[in-house]
Amino acid sequence: MQALTTRAKVAVDKKMTLKERLYLPAIMNGMMITLRHFFKKKVTIQYPEEKREFAPVYRGLHVLKRDENGAERCTACGLCAVACPAEAITMTAAERKKGEEKLYREEKYASVYEINMLRCIFCGLCEEACPKEAIFLTDRTVDSEYKRGIFIYGKDKLVEPMDKDKRIDVSKRQTTEVAEFKQHPEYAHNKLNTK
């Protein structure tokens, strides 16, 4: 059988010198390295009190956005679930009933929307696939827990609050083309369907 490369490593049976057999110089060398690092500036941060600055492109916890009138943007089209390489998103679609026009933007909405945070790889493909700009990855971190079942986030954790003061700003995640597109109310994407 022929090797895949032409590189070869020759093994040498070299005898150890007295200095190498004593191990004291190696131990002293290791102690010197430890002492040098002992007086350097520490890179560890004290997490809950001190928080590290994230990059503007950081992708963290998901949020299901509402429109300016407070209605959920998600229409349960399923494109985010199809685009997810980890298959972390599941949803169930339902029809909007009379009187729910202010709750849901379109006639179809997601009655169940779940993301398994243990499977999610935070790639951002779900927000790229969404035609209604309903899902975004924020700059927030996922809370740590002790049980696996808690990491399946439903609409109770994902949908942003109704209060305009508590809305989550995702303007950093939007491209300039999308921001310009949203300024035109004549496009069907930006109209509120209240039929």
Coordinates of C-alpha atoms in Angstrom, one line a residue:
M1 CA 0.0 0.0 0.0
Q2 CA 1.3 3.4 -1.0
A3 CA 1.3 6.4 1.4
L4 CA -0.9 9.4 0.5
T5 CA 2.0 11.9 0.9
T6 CA 5.7 11.8 0.2
R7 CA 6.6 13.1 3.6
A8 CA 8.1 10.7 6.0
K9 CA 9.1 11.0 9.7
V10 CA 12.2 9.0 10.7
A11 CA 12.0 7.8 14.3
V12 CA 15.3 8.2 16.2
D13 CA 16.2 6.2 19.3
K14 CA 18.3 8.9 20.9
K15 CA 19.7 8.3 24.3
M16 CA 18.9 11.0 27.0
T17 CA 21.7 13.0 28.4
L18 CA 22.3 13.3 32.2
K19 CA 20.7 16.8 32.1
E20 CA 17.6 15.4 30.5
R21 CA 17.4 12.5 32.8
L22 CA 17.5 14.7 35.9
Y23 CA 14.3 16.6 34.8
L24 CA 15.3 19.5 37.1
P25 CA 16.2 21.9 34.2
A26 CA 12.8 21.2 32.6
I27 CA 11.0 21.8 35.9
M28 CA 12.9 25.0 36.4
N29 CA 12.1 26.2 32.9
G30 CA 8.4 25.5 33.5
M31 CA 8.5 27.4 36.8
M32 CA 10.1 30.4 35.1
I33 CA 7.3 30.4 32.5
T34 CA 4.7 30.3 35.3
L35 CA 6.4 33.1 37.2
R36 CA 6.5 35.3 34.1
H37 CA 2.7 34.8 33.6
F38 CA 2.1 35.4 37.2
F39 CA 3.0 39.1 36.9
K40 CA 1.3 39.8 33.6
K41 CA -2.1 41.4 33.3
K42 CA -5.0 39.0 33.8
V43 CA -7.2 38.2 30.8
T44 CA -9.9 36.6 32.9
I45 CA -13.1 38.8 33.4
Q46 CA -15.4 38.4 36.4
Y47 CA -18.5 37.5 34.4
P48 CA -21.7 38.6 36.1
E49 CA -20.2 41.9 37.4
E50 CA -18.1 42.5 34.3
K51 CA -19.4 41.9 30.8
R52 CA -17.3 41.7 27.6
E53 CA -18.1 43.9 24.7
F54 CA -19.6 42.0 21.8
A55 CA -18.9 42.7 18.1
P56 CA -21.8 44.3 16.1
V57 CA -22.2 41.1 14.1
Y58 CA -22.5 38.9 17.1
R59 CA -25.5 36.5 16.8
G60 CA -27.1 35.5 20.1
L61 CA -30.6 34.9 21.4
H62 CA -33.5 34.9 18.8
V63 CA -36.4 37.3 18.9
L64 CA -39.7 37.1 17.0
K65 CA -40.4 40.7 16.0
R66 CA -43.7 42.6 16.1
D67 CA -44.6 45.4 13.6
E68 CA -45.2 49.0 14.5
N69 CA -48.8 48.2 15.5
G70 CA -47.8 45.4 17.8
A71 CA -48.9 42.5 15.6
E72 CA -46.7 39.5 15.2
R73 CA -44.8 39.5 11.9
C74 CA -44.4 35.7 11.6
T75 CA -46.8 34.0 9.1
A76 CA -45.6 30.5 9.7
C77 CA -44.3 30.0 6.2
G78 CA -41.7 27.6 7.4
L79 CA -38.8 29.1 5.4
C80 CA -36.7 29.6 8.6
A81 CA -37.2 25.9 9.6
V82 CA -36.2 24.7 6.1
A83 CA -33.1 27.0 6.1
C84 CA -32.0 25.8 9.5
P85 CA -29.1 23.4 9.0
A86 CA -29.4 22.1 12.6
E87 CA -33.2 21.5 12.3
A88 CA -33.7 23.4 15.5
I89 CA -36.9 25.3 14.5
T90 CA -40.3 23.7 14.6
M91 CA -43.7 25.4 14.1
T92 CA -47.4 24.8 13.7
A93 CA -49.5 27.1 11.5
A94 CA -53.0 28.2 12.4
E95 CA -55.7 30.5 10.8
R96 CA -56.4 33.9 12.3
K97 CA -59.9 34.2 13.8
K98 CA -62.2 37.2 13.8
G99 CA -61.1 39.7 16.4
E100 CA -57.4 38.7 16.3
E101 CA -56.4 41.2 13.6
K102 CA -54.4 43.2 16.0
L103 CA -52.5 40.2 17.3
Y104 CA -51.4 38.7 14.0
R105 CA -50.3 40.6 10.9
E106 CA -51.5 38.0 8.3
E107 CA -54.3 35.5 8.0
K108 CA -51.9 32.7 8.8
Y109 CA -49.8 32.7 11.9
A110 CA -47.6 30.4 14.0
S111 CA -49.6 29.0 16.9
V112 CA -46.6 27.1 18.1
Y113 CA -43.0 28.3 17.3
E114 CA -40.1 26.6 19.1
I115 CA -36.4 26.7 18.8
N116 CA -34.2 24.1 20.4
M117 CA -31.3 26.2 21.7
L118 CA -29.2 23.2 22.3
R119 CA -29.3 22.3 18.5
C120 CA -29.1 25.9 17.2
I121 CA -25.7 26.8 15.8
F122 CA -26.5 30.6 15.7
C123 CA -25.7 30.8 12.0
G124 CA -28.3 33.4 11.1
L125 CA -29.7 31.5 8.1
C126 CA -33.2 31.7 9.7
E127 CA -33.2 35.5 9.6
E128 CA -31.9 35.6 6.1
A129 CA -34.6 33.2 4.9
C130 CA -37.5 35.1 6.6
P131 CA -39.5 37.1 4.0
K132 CA -41.4 39.0 6.6
E133 CA -38.4 40.0 8.8
A134 CA -40.0 38.2 11.7
I135 CA -37.0 36.5 13.3
F136 CA -33.7 38.1 14.2
L137 CA -30.7 37.1 16.3
T138 CA -30.0 39.7 19.0
D139 CA -26.9 40.6 20.9
R140 CA -28.2 38.8 24.0
T141 CA -26.8 35.6 25.4
V142 CA -28.8 32.4 26.1
D143 CA -29.2 31.9 29.8
S144 CA -27.5 28.8 31.3
E145 CA -29.8 26.2 32.9
Y146 CA -29.5 22.8 34.5
K147 CA -32.2 20.9 32.6
R148 CA -32.4 20.2 28.8
G149 CA -36.1 20.8 28.5
I150 CA -35.7 24.5 29.5
F151 CA -33.7 25.1 26.3
I152 CA -36.6 24.6 24.0
Y153 CA -37.7 28.2 23.6
G154 CA -41.4 28.8 22.7
K155 CA -43.3 31.9 21.8
D156 CA -43.4 32.9 25.4
K157 CA -39.6 33.5 25.4
L158 CA -39.1 34.5 21.7
V159 CA -41.8 37.0 20.9
E160 CA -40.8 40.5 21.9
P161 CA -43.0 42.4 24.4
M162 CA -46.0 44.5 23.4
D163 CA -44.7 47.7 25.1
K164 CA -42.9 49.9 22.6
D165 CA -40.4 50.8 25.4
K166 CA -39.3 47.2 25.8
R167 CA -38.9 46.4 22.1
I168 CA -35.6 44.9 21.1
D169 CA -33.5 47.0 18.7
V170 CA -32.3 44.9 15.7
S171 CA -31.3 47.8 13.5
K172 CA -27.6 46.7 13.6
R173 CA -28.6 43.4 12.1
Q174 CA -30.5 44.9 9.1
T175 CA -28.7 45.8 5.9
T176 CA -29.0 49.3 4.4
E177 CA -31.0 47.8 1.5
V178 CA -33.6 46.4 3.9
A179 CA -33.8 49.7 5.8
E180 CA -34.4 51.6 2.6
F181 CA -37.0 49.1 1.4
K182 CA -39.0 49.5 4.6
Q183 CA -39.3 53.2 4.0
H184 CA -41.7 52.6 1.1
P185 CA -45.2 51.9 2.3
E186 CA -46.5 51.1 -1.1
Y187 CA -44.7 47.7 -1.2
A188 CA -47.0 44.9 -0.1
H189 CA -44.3 43.7 2.4
N190 CA -44.8 46.8 4.5
K191 CA -48.6 47.0 4.4
L192 CA -50.6 45.7 7.3
N193 CA -53.1 43.1 6.1
T194 CA -56.3 43.6 8.1
K195 CA -58.8 42.0 5.9

